[in-house]
Coordinates of C-alpha atoms and ligand atoms in Angstrom, one line a residue:
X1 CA -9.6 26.9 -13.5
X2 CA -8.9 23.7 -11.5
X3 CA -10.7 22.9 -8.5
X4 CA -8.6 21.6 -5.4
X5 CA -9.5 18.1 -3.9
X6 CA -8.9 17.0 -0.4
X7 CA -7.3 14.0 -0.1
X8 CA -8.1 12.2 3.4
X9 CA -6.4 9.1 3.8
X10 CA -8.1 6.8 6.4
X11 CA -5.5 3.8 6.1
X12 CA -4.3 3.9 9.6
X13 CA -8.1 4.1 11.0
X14 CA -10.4 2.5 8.7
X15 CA -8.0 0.8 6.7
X16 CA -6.6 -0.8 9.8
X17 CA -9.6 -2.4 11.0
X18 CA -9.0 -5.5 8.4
X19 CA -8.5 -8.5 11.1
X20 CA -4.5 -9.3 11.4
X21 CA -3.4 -6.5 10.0
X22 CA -2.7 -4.4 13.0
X23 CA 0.3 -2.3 13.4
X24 CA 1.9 -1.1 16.4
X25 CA 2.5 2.7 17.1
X26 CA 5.9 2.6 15.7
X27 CA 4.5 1.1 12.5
X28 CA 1.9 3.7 12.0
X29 CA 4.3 6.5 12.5
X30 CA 6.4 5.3 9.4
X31 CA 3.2 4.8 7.5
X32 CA 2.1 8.2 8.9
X33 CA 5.4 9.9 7.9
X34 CA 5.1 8.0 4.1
X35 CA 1.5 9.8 3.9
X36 CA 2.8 12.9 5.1
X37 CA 5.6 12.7 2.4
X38 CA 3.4 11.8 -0.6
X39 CA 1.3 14.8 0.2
X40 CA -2.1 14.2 1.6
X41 CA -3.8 16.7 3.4
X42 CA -5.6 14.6 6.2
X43 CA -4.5 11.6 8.5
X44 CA -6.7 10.2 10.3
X45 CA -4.7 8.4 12.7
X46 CA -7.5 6.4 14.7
X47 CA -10.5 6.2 16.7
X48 CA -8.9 7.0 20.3
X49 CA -11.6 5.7 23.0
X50 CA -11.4 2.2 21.0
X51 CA -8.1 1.4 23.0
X52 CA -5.2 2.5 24.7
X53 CA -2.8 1.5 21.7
X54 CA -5.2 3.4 19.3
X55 CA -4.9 6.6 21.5
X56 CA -1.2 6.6 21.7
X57 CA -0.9 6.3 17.9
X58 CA -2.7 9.7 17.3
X59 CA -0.7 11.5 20.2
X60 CA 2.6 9.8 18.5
X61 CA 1.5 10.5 14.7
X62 CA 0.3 13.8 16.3
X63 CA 3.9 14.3 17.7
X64 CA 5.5 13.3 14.4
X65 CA 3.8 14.8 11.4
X66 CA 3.6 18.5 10.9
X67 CA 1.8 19.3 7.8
X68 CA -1.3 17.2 7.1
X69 CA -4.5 17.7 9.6
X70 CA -4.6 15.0 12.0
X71 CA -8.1 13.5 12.6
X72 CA -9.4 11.7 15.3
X73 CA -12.7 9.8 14.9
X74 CA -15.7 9.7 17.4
X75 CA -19.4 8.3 18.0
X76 CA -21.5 11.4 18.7
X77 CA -21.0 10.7 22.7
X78 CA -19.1 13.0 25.1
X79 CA -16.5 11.0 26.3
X80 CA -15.2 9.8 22.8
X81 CA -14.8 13.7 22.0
X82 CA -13.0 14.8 24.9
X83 CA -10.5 11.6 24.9
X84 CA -10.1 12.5 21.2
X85 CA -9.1 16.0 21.9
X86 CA -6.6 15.4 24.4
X87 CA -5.3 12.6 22.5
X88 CA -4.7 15.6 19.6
X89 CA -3.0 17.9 22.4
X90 CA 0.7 17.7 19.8
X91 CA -1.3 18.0 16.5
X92 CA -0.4 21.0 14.9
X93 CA -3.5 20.9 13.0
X94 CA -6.5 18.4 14.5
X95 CA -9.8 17.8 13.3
X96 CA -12.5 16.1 15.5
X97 CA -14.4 13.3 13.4
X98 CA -17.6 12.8 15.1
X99 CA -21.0 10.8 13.5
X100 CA -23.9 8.9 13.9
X101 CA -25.6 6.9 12.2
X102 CA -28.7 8.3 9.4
X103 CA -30.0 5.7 7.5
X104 CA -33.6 4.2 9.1
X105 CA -31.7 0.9 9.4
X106 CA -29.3 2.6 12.4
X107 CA -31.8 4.9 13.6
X108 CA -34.6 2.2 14.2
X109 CA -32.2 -0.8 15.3
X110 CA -28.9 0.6 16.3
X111 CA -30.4 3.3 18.1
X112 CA -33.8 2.7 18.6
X113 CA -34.5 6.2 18.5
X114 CA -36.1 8.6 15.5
X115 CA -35.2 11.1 12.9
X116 CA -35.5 13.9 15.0
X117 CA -34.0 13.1 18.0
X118 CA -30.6 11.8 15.6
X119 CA -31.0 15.4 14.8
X120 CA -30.3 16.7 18.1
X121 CA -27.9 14.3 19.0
X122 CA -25.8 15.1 15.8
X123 CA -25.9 19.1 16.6
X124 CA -25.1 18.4 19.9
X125 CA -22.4 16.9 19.0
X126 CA -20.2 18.8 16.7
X127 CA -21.3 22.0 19.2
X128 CA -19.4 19.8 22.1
X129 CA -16.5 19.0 19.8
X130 CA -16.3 22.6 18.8
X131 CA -15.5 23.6 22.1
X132 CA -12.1 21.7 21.6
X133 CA -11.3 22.6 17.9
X134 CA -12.3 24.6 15.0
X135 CA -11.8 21.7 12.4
X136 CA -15.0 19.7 12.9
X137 CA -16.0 16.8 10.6
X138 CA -19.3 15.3 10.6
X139 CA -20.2 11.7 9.7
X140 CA -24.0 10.6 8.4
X141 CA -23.0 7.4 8.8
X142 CA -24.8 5.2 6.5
X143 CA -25.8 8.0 4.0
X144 CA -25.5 5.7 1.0
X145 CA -28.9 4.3 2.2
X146 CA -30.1 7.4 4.0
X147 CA -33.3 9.3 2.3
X148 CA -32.1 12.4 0.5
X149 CA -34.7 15.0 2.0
X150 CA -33.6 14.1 5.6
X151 CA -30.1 13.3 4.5
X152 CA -29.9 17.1 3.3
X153 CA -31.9 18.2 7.0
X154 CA -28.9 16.8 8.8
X155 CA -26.3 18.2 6.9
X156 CA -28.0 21.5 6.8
X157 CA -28.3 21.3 11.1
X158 CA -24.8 20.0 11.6
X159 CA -23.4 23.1 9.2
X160 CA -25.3 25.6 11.3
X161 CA -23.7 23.9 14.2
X162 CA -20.1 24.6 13.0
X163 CA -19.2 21.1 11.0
X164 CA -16.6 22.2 8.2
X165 CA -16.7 19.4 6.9
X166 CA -19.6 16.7 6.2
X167 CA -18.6 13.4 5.2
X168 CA -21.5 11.1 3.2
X169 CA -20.5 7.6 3.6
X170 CA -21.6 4.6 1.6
X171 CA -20.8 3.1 4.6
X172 CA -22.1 -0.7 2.9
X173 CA -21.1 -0.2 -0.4
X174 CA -24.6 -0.4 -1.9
X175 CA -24.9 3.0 -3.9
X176 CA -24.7 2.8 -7.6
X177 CA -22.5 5.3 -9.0
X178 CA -25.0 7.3 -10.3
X179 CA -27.1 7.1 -7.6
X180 CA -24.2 8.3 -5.0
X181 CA -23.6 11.3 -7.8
X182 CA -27.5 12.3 -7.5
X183 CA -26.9 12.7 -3.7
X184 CA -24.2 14.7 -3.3
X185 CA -25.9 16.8 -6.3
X186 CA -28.8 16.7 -4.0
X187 CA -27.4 18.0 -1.1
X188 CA -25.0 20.7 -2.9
X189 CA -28.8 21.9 -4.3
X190 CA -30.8 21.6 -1.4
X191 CA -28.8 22.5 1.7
X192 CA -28.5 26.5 2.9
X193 CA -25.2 27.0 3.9
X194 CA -23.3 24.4 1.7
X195 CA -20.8 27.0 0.8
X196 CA -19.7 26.8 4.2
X197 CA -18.7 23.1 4.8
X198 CA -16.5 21.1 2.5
X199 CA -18.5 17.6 1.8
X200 CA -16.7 14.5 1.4
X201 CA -17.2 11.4 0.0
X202 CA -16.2 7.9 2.0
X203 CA -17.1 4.9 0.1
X204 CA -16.9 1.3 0.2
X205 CA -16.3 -1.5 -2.3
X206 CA -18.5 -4.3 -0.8
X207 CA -20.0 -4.0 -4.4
X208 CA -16.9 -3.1 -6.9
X209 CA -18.0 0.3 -7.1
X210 CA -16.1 2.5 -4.8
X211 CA -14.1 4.4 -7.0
X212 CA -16.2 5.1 -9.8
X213 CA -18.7 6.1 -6.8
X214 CA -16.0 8.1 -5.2
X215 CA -15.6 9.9 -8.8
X216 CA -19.0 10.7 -9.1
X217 CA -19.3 12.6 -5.9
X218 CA -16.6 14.5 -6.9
X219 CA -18.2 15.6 -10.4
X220 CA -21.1 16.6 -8.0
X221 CA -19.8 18.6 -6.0
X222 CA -17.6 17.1 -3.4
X223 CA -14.2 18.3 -2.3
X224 CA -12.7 16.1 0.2
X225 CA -12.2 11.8 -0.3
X226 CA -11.7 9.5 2.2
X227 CA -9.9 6.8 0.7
X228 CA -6.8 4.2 1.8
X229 CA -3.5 3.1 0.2
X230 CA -4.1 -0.4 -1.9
X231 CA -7.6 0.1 -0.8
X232 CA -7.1 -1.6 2.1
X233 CA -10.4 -1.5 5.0
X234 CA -13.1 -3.6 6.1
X235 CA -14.3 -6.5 4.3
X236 CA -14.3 -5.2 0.3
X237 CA -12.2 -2.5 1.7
X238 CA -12.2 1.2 0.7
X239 CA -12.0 3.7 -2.0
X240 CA -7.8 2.9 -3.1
X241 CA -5.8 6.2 -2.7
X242 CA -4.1 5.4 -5.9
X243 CA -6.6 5.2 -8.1
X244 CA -8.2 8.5 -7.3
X245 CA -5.3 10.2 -7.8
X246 CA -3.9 8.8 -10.6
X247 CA -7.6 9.2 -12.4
X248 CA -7.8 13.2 -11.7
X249 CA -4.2 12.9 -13.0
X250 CA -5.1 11.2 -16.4
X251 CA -8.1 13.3 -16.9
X252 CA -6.8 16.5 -16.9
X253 CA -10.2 18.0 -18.6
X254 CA -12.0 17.1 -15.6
X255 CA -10.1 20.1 -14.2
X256 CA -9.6 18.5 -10.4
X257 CA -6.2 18.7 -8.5
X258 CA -4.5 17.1 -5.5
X259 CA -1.6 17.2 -3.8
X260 CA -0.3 13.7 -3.9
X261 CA 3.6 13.6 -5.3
X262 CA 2.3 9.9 -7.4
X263 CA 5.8 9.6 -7.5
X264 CA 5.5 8.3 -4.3
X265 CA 2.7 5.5 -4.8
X266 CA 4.5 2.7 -4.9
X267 CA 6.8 2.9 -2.0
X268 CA 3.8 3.5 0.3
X269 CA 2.0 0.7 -1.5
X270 CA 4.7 -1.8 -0.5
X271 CA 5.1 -0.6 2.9
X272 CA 1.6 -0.6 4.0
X273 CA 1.1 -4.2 1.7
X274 CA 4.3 -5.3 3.8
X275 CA 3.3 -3.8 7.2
X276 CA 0.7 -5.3 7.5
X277 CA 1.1 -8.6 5.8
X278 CA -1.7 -8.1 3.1
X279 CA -0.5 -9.0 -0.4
X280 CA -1.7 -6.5 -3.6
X281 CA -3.7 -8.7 -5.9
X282 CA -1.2 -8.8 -8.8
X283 CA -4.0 -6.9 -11.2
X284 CA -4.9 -4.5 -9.3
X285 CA -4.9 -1.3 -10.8
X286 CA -1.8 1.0 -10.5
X287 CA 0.1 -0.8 -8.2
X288 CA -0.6 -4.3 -9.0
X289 CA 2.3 -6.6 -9.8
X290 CA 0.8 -7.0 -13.2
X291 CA -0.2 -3.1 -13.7
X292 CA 1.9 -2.4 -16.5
X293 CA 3.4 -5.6 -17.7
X294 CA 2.7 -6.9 -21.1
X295 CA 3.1 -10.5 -21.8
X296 CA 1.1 -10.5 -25.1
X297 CA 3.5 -10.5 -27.4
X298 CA 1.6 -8.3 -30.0
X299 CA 1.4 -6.0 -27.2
X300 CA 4.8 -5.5 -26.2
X301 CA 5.9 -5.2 -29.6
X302 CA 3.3 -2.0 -29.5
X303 CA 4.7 -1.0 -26.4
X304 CA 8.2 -1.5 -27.7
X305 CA 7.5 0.8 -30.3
X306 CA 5.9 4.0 -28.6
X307 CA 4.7 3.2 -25.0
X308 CA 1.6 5.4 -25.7
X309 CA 0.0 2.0 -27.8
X310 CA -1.1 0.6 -24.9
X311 CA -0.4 2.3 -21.7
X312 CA -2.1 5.4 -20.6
X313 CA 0.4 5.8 -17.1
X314 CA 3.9 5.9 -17.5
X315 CA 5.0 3.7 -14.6
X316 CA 7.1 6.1 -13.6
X317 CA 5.1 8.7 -12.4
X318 CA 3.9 6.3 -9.9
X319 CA 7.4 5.2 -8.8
X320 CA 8.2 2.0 -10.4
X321 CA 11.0 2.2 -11.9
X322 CA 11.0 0.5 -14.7
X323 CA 8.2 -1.2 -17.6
X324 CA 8.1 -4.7 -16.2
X325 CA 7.7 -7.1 -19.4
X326 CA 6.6 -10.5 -18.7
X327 CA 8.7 -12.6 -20.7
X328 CA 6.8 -15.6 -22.1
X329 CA 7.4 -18.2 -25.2
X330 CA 6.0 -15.6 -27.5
X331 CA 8.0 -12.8 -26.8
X332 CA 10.4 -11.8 -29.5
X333 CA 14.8 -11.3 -29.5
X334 CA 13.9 -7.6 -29.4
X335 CA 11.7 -7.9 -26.3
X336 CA 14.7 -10.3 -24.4
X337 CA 17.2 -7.0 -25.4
X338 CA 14.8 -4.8 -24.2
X339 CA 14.8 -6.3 -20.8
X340 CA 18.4 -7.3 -20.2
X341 CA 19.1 -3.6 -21.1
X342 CA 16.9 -2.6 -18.7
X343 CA 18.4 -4.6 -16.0
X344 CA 21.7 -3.2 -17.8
X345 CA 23.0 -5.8 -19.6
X346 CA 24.0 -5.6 -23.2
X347 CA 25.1 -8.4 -25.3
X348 CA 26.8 -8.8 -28.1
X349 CA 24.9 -10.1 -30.8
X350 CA 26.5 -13.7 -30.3
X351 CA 25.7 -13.7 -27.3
X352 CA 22.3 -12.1 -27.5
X353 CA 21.4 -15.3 -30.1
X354 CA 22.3 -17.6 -27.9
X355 CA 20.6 -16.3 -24.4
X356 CA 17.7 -16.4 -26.7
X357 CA 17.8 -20.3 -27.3
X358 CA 18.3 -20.4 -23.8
X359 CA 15.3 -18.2 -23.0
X360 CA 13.3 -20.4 -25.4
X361 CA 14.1 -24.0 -23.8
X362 CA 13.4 -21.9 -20.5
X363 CA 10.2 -20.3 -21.6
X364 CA 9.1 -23.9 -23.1
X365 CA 9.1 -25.2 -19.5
X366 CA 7.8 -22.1 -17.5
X367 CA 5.2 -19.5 -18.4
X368 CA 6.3 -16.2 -17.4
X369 CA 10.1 -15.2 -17.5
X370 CA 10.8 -12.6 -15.4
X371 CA 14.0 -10.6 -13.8
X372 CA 15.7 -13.2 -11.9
X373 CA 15.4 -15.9 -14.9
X374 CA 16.7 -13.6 -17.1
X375 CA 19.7 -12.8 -15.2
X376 CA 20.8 -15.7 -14.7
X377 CA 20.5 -16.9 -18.5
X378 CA 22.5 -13.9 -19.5
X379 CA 25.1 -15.3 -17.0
X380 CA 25.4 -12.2 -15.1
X381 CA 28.0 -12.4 -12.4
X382 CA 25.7 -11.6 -9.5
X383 CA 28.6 -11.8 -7.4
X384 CA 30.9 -10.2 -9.1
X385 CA 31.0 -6.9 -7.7
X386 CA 30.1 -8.6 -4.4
X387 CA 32.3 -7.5 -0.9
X388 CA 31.1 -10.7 0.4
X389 CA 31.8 -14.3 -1.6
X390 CA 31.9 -18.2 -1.1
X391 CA 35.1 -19.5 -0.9
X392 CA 33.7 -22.8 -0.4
X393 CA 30.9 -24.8 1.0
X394 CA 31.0 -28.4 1.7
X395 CA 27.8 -29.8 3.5
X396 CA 27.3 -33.3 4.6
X397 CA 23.4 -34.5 5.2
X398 CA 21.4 -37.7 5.1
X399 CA 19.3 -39.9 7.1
X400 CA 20.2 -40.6 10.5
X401 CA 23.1 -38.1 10.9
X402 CA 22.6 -34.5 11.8
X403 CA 23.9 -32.4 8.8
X404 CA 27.0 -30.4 9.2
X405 CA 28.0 -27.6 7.0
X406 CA 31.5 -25.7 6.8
X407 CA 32.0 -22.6 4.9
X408 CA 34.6 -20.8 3.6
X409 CA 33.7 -16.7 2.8
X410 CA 35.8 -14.5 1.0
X411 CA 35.2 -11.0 2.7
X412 CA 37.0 -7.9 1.1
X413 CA 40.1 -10.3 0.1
X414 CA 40.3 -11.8 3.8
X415 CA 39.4 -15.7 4.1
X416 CA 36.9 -16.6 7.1
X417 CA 36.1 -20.0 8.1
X418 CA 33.4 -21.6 10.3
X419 CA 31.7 -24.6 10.7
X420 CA 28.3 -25.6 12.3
X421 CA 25.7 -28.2 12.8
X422 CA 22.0 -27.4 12.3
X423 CA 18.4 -29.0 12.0
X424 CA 18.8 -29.3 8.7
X425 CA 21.9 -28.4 5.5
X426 CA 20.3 -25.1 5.0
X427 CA 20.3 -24.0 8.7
X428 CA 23.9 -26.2 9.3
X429 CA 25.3 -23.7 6.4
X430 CA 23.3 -20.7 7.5
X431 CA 24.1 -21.3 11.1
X432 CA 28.0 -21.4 9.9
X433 CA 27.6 -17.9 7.9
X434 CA 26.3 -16.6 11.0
X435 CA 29.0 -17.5 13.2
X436 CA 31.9 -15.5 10.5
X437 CA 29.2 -12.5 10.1
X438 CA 28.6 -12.3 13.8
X439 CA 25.7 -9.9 13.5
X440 CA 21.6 -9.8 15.1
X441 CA 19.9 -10.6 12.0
X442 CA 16.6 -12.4 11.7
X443 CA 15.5 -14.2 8.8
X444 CA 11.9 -13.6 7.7
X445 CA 11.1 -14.9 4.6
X446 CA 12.8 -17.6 2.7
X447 CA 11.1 -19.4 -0.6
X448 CA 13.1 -21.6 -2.8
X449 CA 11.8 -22.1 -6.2
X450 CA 12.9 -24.3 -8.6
X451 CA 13.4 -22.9 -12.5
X452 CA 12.3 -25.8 -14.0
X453 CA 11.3 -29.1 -12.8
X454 CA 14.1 -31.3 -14.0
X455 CA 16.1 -32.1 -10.5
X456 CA 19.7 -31.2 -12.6
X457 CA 18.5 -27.7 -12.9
X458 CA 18.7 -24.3 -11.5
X459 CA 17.3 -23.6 -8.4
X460 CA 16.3 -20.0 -6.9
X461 CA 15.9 -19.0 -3.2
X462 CA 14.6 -15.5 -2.2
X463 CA 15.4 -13.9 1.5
X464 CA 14.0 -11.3 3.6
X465 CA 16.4 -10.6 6.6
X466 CA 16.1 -8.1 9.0
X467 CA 18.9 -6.6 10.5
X468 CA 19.0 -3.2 12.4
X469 CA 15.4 -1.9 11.9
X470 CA 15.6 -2.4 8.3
X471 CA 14.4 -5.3 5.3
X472 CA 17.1 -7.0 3.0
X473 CA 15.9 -8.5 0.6
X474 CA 18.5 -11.5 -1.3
X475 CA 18.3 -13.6 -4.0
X476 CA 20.3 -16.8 -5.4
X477 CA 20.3 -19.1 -7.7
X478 CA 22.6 -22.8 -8.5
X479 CA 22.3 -25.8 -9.1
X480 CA 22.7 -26.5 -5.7
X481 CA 19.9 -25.0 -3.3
X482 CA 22.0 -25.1 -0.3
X483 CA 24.8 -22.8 -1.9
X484 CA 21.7 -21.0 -3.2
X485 CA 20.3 -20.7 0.3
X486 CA 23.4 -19.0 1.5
X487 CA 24.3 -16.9 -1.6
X488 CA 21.1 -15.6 -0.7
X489 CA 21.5 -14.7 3.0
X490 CA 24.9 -12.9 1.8
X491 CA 23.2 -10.9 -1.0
X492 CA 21.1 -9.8 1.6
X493 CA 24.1 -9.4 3.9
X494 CA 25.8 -7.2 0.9
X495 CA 23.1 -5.0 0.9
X496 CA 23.5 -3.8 4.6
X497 CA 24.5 0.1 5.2
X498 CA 27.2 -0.6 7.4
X499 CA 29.8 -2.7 5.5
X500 CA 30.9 -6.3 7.3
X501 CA 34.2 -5.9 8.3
Ligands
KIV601 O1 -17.9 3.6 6.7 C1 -18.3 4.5 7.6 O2 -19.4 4.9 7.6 C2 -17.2 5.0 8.4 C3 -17.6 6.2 9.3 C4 -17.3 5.9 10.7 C5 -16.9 7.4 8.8 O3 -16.1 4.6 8.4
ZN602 ZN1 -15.8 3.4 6.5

C-alpha cells in the first residue's frame, strides 16, 4: 500500500527571504495560483507580523486559492498569532505555524532562558493558536542540532497541546543524512501520541544535503516536507520541490505518493526563476538548463536509440517539451535530423548533407549548437508565416550625427511607414517600429550575441517585451544587428494575443 506525503511548499515564505528577490502581492498570487495548480497541499503564504505587504499577501493568496491549506507562520508570541489568524480570515483552510527555537544554541543565547521554560512557552503557544484554528503546526526550530531525548519531550508536550503537525527543522543544514533519519526514527519511537500529529521534515542545504536529508526523514517516518520550487531560500536555500517529487516518482518501490501533477514543474520553475530574477544553475537537477541534454556524442547516439540508455525521467513528465540535444562538433548527421525534426523541419537528403557542412564550419567555431543556430542553418523562414514583416529598413549612424532610422513594415498586406531618431541605430529603428505599432510595450531584456566571431557573420538578438501584463519573448538573427534588433521586437510583437491591426 502507498503511503501519502504532504507536500508543503514554503517558496513564498521561506523561499522568499533570499535578498532581491521579493515579490509584490500580485506576484505571489500567480505563483500561489501555479502551486495551487501543480497540486500541493500547503501554501504557506508568509510570516504576517514581519510587514504590512507580508500580511496582505496571505489575506490575498487566502482570497485566491481554494484547495491547498494556507499557512501563516509565527514566533511563539501572542501578537504574531492573533495577526496571523486574522490575516487567514478568507482561507478556506488555514493552519497557524507557530515555533521556537530547541537547540541549546537558541535556548541559551537567543533566549536566554532553559529547557523547561521553552517547554512551557511552546505549549502555551499552540493552546493560544488553537483558539483560532484547528490546523496547528509546530516548529522546534533548530532541531537538526537539538538533543534527541528533549527533542522528543517537546514534541510529545506540543501534541498533547493539540499541534497536528510537528515540523523538525534542520534549520542550519548541519545534519548528516543519516543522522536526520535517526531522529525522526527517534521521535516516531519515543514520543506517546505520535499517531496523532503528522511530523514534517524542513531542511536546509547550507551543506549539499537537503534532499537526501529530506528523503531520509521520510523513510523514517515523516509525512509532510517543507520544501521550495528550484530550491530557492536563505543562503544554500531549501529542500527543491522538484526533486522530492520527482524521486518518490522514480522510486516507485519506496511506495510514497504526492499529489504534485510533475507535469507542471517546469512552468512554475520558470516563473518563480523569472519572478524573482534568480537564474536556475543550468545543472541543476530536473529543471536545469542542462537536465536532460546530451552533448556527448556517444551519449546521444544511446539516447537516439532507446531514451531509456541514459535517462531515467522522460522530460516530459516534468513539462519540457522536448529532449534538448546539445549539438556540438561531435554530434553525428543523425543527431542534426533528430533536432531539426524536432523543431519540425525535415530536409531532404541534399539538403540535410549540406546543413550538415554548415553545422560543422559552425560547430568548429562555437561549442554548443543549440535551437536558434540550427534554425537558421536550415534556412528556416522565421518570417514566413509572420502577420508582421520588414519592408525595409534603412538606418543612418556614425560619429557626430545622431542616427536616424526609417522603416518600412508590411502588416497583413498593408504597408506602414515611419521614421525616427534615437540615442543610438537600434533605439532610432526601435523608436520608428513603435511609432507604426502604436502600442504600451516595454522592453526588458535585450542580448545580442554574435554566432561566430568573424564581423561578416550572423548575428542573434533575443527580446523580452512586456506588453499588457504578459512576457514576449523574440528572437532574430542577420547579418545586420540592427535589422536583427527589430526582427526581434516584431517576433515578439507577432506573438501578442490581440493581433496588430
Ligand atoms: O529553518 C527554519 O527553522 C524555519 C522555521 C521558521 C520553520 O524556517
Ligand atoms: Zn527554514
Amino acid at each position: 500500500m502507498n503511503d501519502r506525503l504532504f507536500i508543503f511548499d514554503t517558496t513564498l515564505r521561506d523561499g522568499e527571504q533570499v535578498p532581491g528577490c521579493q515579490l509584490n502581492t500580485v506576484e505571489k498570487i500567480q505563483v500561489a495560483k501555479q502551486l495551487e495548480a501543480l497540486g500541493v497541499d500547503v501554501i504557506e503564504a508568509g510570516f504576517p507580523i514581519s510587514s504590512p505587504g507580508d500580511f496582505n499577501s496571505v489575506v490575498e493568496i487566502s482570497k485566491a486559492v481554494t484547495w491547498p491549506t494556507i499557512c501563516a507562520l509565527t514566533r511563539a508570541v501572542e501578537k504574531d498569532i492573533d495577526v496571523a489568524a486574522e490575516s487567514l480570515q478568507y482561507a478556506k483552510h488555514k493552519r497557524i505555524h507557530t515555533g521556537i527555537g530547541t537547540s541549546d544554541y537558541h535556548i541559551k543565547y537567543k533566549f536566554n532562558s532553559n529547557r523547561e521554560e521553552i517547554i512551557e512557552r511552546a505549549i502555551a503557544a499552540v493552546k493560544y493558536a488553537k483558539k483560532y484554528v484547528e490546523d496547528v503546526e509546530f516548529y522546534a526550530e533548530d532541531a537538526g542540532r537539538t538533543e534527541n531525548e528533549y527533542l522528543a519531550r517537546v514534541v510529545e508536550a506540543v501534541i498533547k497541546a493539540g499541534a497536528t503537525v510537528v515540523n523538525i527543522p534542520d534549520t542550519t543544514g548541519y545534519c548528516l543524512p543519516d543522522e536526520y533519519g535517526r531522529k525522526i526514527k527517534y521521535l516516531m519511537e519515543h514520543v506517546n501520541g505520535i499517531e496523532k500529529a503528522v511530523i514534517s521534515t524542513h531542511c536546509h542545504n547550507d551543506l549539499g544535503m537537503a534532499t537526501a536529508n529530506t528523503v531520509n526523514g521520510v523513510l523514517n517516518g515523516a509525512r509532510q516536507v517543507e520544501v521550495t520550487v528550484n530550491g530557492i531560500g536563505e543562503r544554500a536555500g531549501n529542500t527543491s520541490l522538484e526533486e522530492i517529487a520527482m524521486i518518490f516518482k522514480c522510486h516507485k518501490t519506496l511506495g510514497i505518493t504526492t499529489n504534485i501533477n510533475t507535469t507542471k514543474i517546469y512552468p512554475i520553475s520558470k516563473m518563480v526563476s523569472s519572478l524573482m530574477n534568480m537564474p536556475v544553475q543550468p545543472n541543476k537537477a530536473i529543471v536545469g538548463r542542462n537536465a536532460f541534454a546530451h552533448s556527448s556524442g556517444i551519449h546521444q547516439d544511446g539516447v537516439l536509440k532507446n531514451v531509456q540508455t541514459y535517462e531515467i525521467i522522460n522530460p516530459t513528465d516534468v513539462g519540457i517539451d522536448d529532449n534538448s540535444i546539445v549539438l556540438t562538433a561531435r554530434s553525428g548527421h543523425a543527431a542534426l535530423k533528430y533536432r531539426l525534426e524536432a523543431l519540425g523541419i525535415k530536409l531532404e537528403s541534399e539538403k540535410l548533407d549540406q546543413v550538415y557542412q554548415d553545422f560543422l564550419k559552425l560547430a568548429d567555431k562555437k561549442k554548443e549548437i543549440n535551437d536558434d543556430d540550427i534554425l537558421v542553418l536550415a534556412g528556416a523562414d522565421r518570417a514566413a508565416n509572420h502577420h508582421i514583416k520588414i519592408d525595409y529598413l534603412q538606418v543612418t549612424s556614425g560619429v557626430g550625427v545622431r542616427p536616424v532610422a526609417s522603416l518600412g513594415l508590411n502588416i497583413a498586406g498593408e504597408h506602414f511607414e515611419a521614421a525616427a531618431s534615437g540615442n543610438g541605430p537600434v533605439d532610432a529603428a526601435i523608436t520608428a517600429l513603435k511609432k507604426i505599432i502604436n502600442r504600451q510595450m516595454t522592453l526588458k531584456e535585450f542580448t545580442i550575441q554574435a554566432i561566430s566571431k568573424g564581423s561578416d557573420d550572423l548575428g542573434k538578438v533575443h527580446m523580452q517585451v512586456e506588453y499588457n501584463g504578459h512576457e514576449y519573448y523574440g528572437f532574430g538573427a542577420n547579418t545586420d544587428i540592427i535589422a536583427a534588433s527589430v526582427e526581434a521586437y516584431i517576433d515578439c510583437i507577432n506573438k501578442f494575443k490581440d493581433k496588430v491591426l
